[in-house]
Short mmCIF file of C-alpha atoms in Angstrom, two decimals:
data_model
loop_
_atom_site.label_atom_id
_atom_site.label_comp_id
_atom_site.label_asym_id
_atom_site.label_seq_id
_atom_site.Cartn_x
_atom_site.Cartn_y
_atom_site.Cartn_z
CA UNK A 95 -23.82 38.41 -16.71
CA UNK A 96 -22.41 39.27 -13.49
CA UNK A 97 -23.33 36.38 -11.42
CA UNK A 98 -21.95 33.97 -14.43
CA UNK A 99 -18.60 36.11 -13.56
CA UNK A 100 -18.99 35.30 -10.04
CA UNK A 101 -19.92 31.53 -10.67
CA UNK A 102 -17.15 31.12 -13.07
CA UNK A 103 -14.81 32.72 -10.25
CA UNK A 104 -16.04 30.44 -7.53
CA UNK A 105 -15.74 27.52 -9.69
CA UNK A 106 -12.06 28.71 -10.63
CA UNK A 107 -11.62 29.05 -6.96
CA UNK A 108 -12.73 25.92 -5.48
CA UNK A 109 -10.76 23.93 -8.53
CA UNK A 110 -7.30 25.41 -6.91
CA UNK A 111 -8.05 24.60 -3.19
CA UNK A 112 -9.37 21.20 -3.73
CA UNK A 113 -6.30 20.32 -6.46
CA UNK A 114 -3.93 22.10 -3.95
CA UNK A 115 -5.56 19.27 -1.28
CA UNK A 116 -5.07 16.71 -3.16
CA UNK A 117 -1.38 17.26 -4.24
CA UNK A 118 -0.53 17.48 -0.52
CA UNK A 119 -2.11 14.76 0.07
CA UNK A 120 -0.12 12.97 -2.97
CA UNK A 121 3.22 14.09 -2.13
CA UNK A 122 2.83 13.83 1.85
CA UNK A 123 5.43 11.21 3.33
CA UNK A 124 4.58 7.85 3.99
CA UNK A 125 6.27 4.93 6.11
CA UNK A 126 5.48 1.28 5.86
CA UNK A 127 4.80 -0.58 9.22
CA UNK A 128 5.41 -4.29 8.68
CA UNK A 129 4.68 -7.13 10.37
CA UNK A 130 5.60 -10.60 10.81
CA UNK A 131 3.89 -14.11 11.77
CA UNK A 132 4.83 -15.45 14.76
CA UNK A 133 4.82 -19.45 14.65
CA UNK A 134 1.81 -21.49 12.67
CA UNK A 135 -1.06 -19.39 14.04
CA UNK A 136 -2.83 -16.04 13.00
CA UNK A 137 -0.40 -14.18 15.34
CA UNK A 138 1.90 -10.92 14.42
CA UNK A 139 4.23 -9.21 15.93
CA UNK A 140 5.84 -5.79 14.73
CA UNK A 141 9.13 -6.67 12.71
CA UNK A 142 10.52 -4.31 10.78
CA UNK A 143 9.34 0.40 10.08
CA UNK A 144 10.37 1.32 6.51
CA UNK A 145 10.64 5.22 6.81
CA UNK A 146 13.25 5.42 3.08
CA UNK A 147 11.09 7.16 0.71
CA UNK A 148 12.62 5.42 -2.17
CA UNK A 149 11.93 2.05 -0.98
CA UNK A 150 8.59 3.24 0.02
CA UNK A 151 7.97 4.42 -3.25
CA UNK A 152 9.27 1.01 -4.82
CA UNK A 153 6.63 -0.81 -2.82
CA UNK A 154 4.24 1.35 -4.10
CA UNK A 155 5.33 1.09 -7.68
CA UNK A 156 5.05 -2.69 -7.59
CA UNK A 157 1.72 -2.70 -6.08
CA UNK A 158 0.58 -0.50 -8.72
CA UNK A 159 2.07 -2.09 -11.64
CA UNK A 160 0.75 -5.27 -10.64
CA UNK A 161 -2.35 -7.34 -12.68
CA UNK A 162 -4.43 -7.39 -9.55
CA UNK A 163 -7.49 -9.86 -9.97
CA UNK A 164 -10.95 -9.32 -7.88
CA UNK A 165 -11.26 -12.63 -6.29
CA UNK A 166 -11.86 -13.86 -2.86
CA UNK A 167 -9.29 -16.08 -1.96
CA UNK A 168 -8.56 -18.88 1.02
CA UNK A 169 -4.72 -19.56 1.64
CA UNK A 170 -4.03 -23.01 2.94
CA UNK A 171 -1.89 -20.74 5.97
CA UNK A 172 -2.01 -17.54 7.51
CA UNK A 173 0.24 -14.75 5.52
CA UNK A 174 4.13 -14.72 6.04
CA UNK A 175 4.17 -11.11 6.71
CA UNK A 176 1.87 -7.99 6.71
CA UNK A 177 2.35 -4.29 5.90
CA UNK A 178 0.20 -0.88 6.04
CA UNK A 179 1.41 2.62 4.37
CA UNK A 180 0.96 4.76 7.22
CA UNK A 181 1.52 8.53 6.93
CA UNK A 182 4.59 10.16 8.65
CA UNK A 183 2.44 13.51 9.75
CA UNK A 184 0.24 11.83 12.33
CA UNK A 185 -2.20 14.69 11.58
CA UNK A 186 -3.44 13.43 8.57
CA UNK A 187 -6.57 10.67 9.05
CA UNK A 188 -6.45 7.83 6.11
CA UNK A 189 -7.60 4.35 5.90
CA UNK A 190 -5.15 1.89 5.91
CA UNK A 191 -5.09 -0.78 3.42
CA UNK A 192 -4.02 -4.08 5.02
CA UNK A 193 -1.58 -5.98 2.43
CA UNK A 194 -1.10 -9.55 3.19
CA UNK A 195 2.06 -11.60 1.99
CA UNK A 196 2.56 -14.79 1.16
CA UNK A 197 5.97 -16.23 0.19
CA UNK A 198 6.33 -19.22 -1.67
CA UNK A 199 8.28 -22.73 -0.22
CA UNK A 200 10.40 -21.94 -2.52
CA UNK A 201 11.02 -18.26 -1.28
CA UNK A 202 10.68 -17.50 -5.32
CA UNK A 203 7.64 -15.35 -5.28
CA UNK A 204 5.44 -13.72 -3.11
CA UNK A 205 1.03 -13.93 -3.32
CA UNK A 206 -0.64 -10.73 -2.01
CA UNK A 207 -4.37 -9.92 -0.95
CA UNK A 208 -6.10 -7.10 -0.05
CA UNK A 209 -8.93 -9.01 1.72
CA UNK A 210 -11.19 -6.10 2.46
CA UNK A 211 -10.94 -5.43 -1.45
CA UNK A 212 -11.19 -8.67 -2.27
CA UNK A 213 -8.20 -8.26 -4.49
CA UNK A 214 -5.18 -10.73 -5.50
CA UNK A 215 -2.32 -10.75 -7.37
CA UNK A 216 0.91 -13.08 -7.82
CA UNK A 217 3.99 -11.75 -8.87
CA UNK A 218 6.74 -12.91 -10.96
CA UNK A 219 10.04 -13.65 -9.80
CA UNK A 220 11.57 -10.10 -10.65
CA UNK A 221 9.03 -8.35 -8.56
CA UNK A 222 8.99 -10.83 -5.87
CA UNK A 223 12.62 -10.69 -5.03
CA UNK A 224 12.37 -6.63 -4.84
CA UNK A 225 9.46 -6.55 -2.87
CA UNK A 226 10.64 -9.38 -0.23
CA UNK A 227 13.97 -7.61 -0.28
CA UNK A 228 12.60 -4.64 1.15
CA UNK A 229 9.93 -5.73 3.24
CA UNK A 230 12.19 -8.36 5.09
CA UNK A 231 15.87 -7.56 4.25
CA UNK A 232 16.37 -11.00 3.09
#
């Protein structure tokens, strides 16, 4: 009976500090590092640092709320722009998922791929205006 006290205990124990990780981990600050296409080839250079956490959060909200399809795709041309989430306290070690946006010719929507993940979505206009909005401040 004792050591079922002490496993319970332990159990209870480890439950806290690993939730307690994970909520920091959840609520720590991010930035978004974007960057942009320079001419017709597979060359980027740094354009724009989103550091407002409502924006930040925005992005995030669209990317989650979006019908993302596993498919590997092949775009006719390199992506318009790219972005990372990148955490503000340099401390913390994550993977980086590499986004890759396309915009349209008609600069109506946007096509995004996760190529590692082999993930793609297109979003409507609604989204697509918010999202190159604050990626591009166009």
């Amino acid at each position: 009976m004792k050591k079922f006290t002490y496993l319970i205990v332990f159990i209870g124990i480890i439950s806290l500090f690993t939730a307690g990780c994970f909520n920091g981990m959840k609520n720590e600050e991010q930035y978004i590092k974007v960057k942009k296409r320079v001419g017709d080839e597979n060359n980027y250079e740094a354009f724009k640092k989103i550091t407002t956490k409502n924006q930040v959060l925005k992005v995030k909200d669209i990317l989650k709320e979006s019908d993302w399809e596993n498919a590997k795709v092949s775009m006719v041309r390199p992506p318009d722009y790219r972005f990372v989430f990148q955490f503000k306290n340099p401390e913390i070690e994550a993977k980086a998922v590499l986004y890759e946006l396309w915009i349209s010719p008609n600069k109506d929507q946007v096509e995004l791929v996760i190529d590692a993940a082999s993930k793609y979505v297109q979003l409507d206009k609604k989204k697509s205006a918010e999202l190159i909005k604050i990626l591009t401040s166009e």
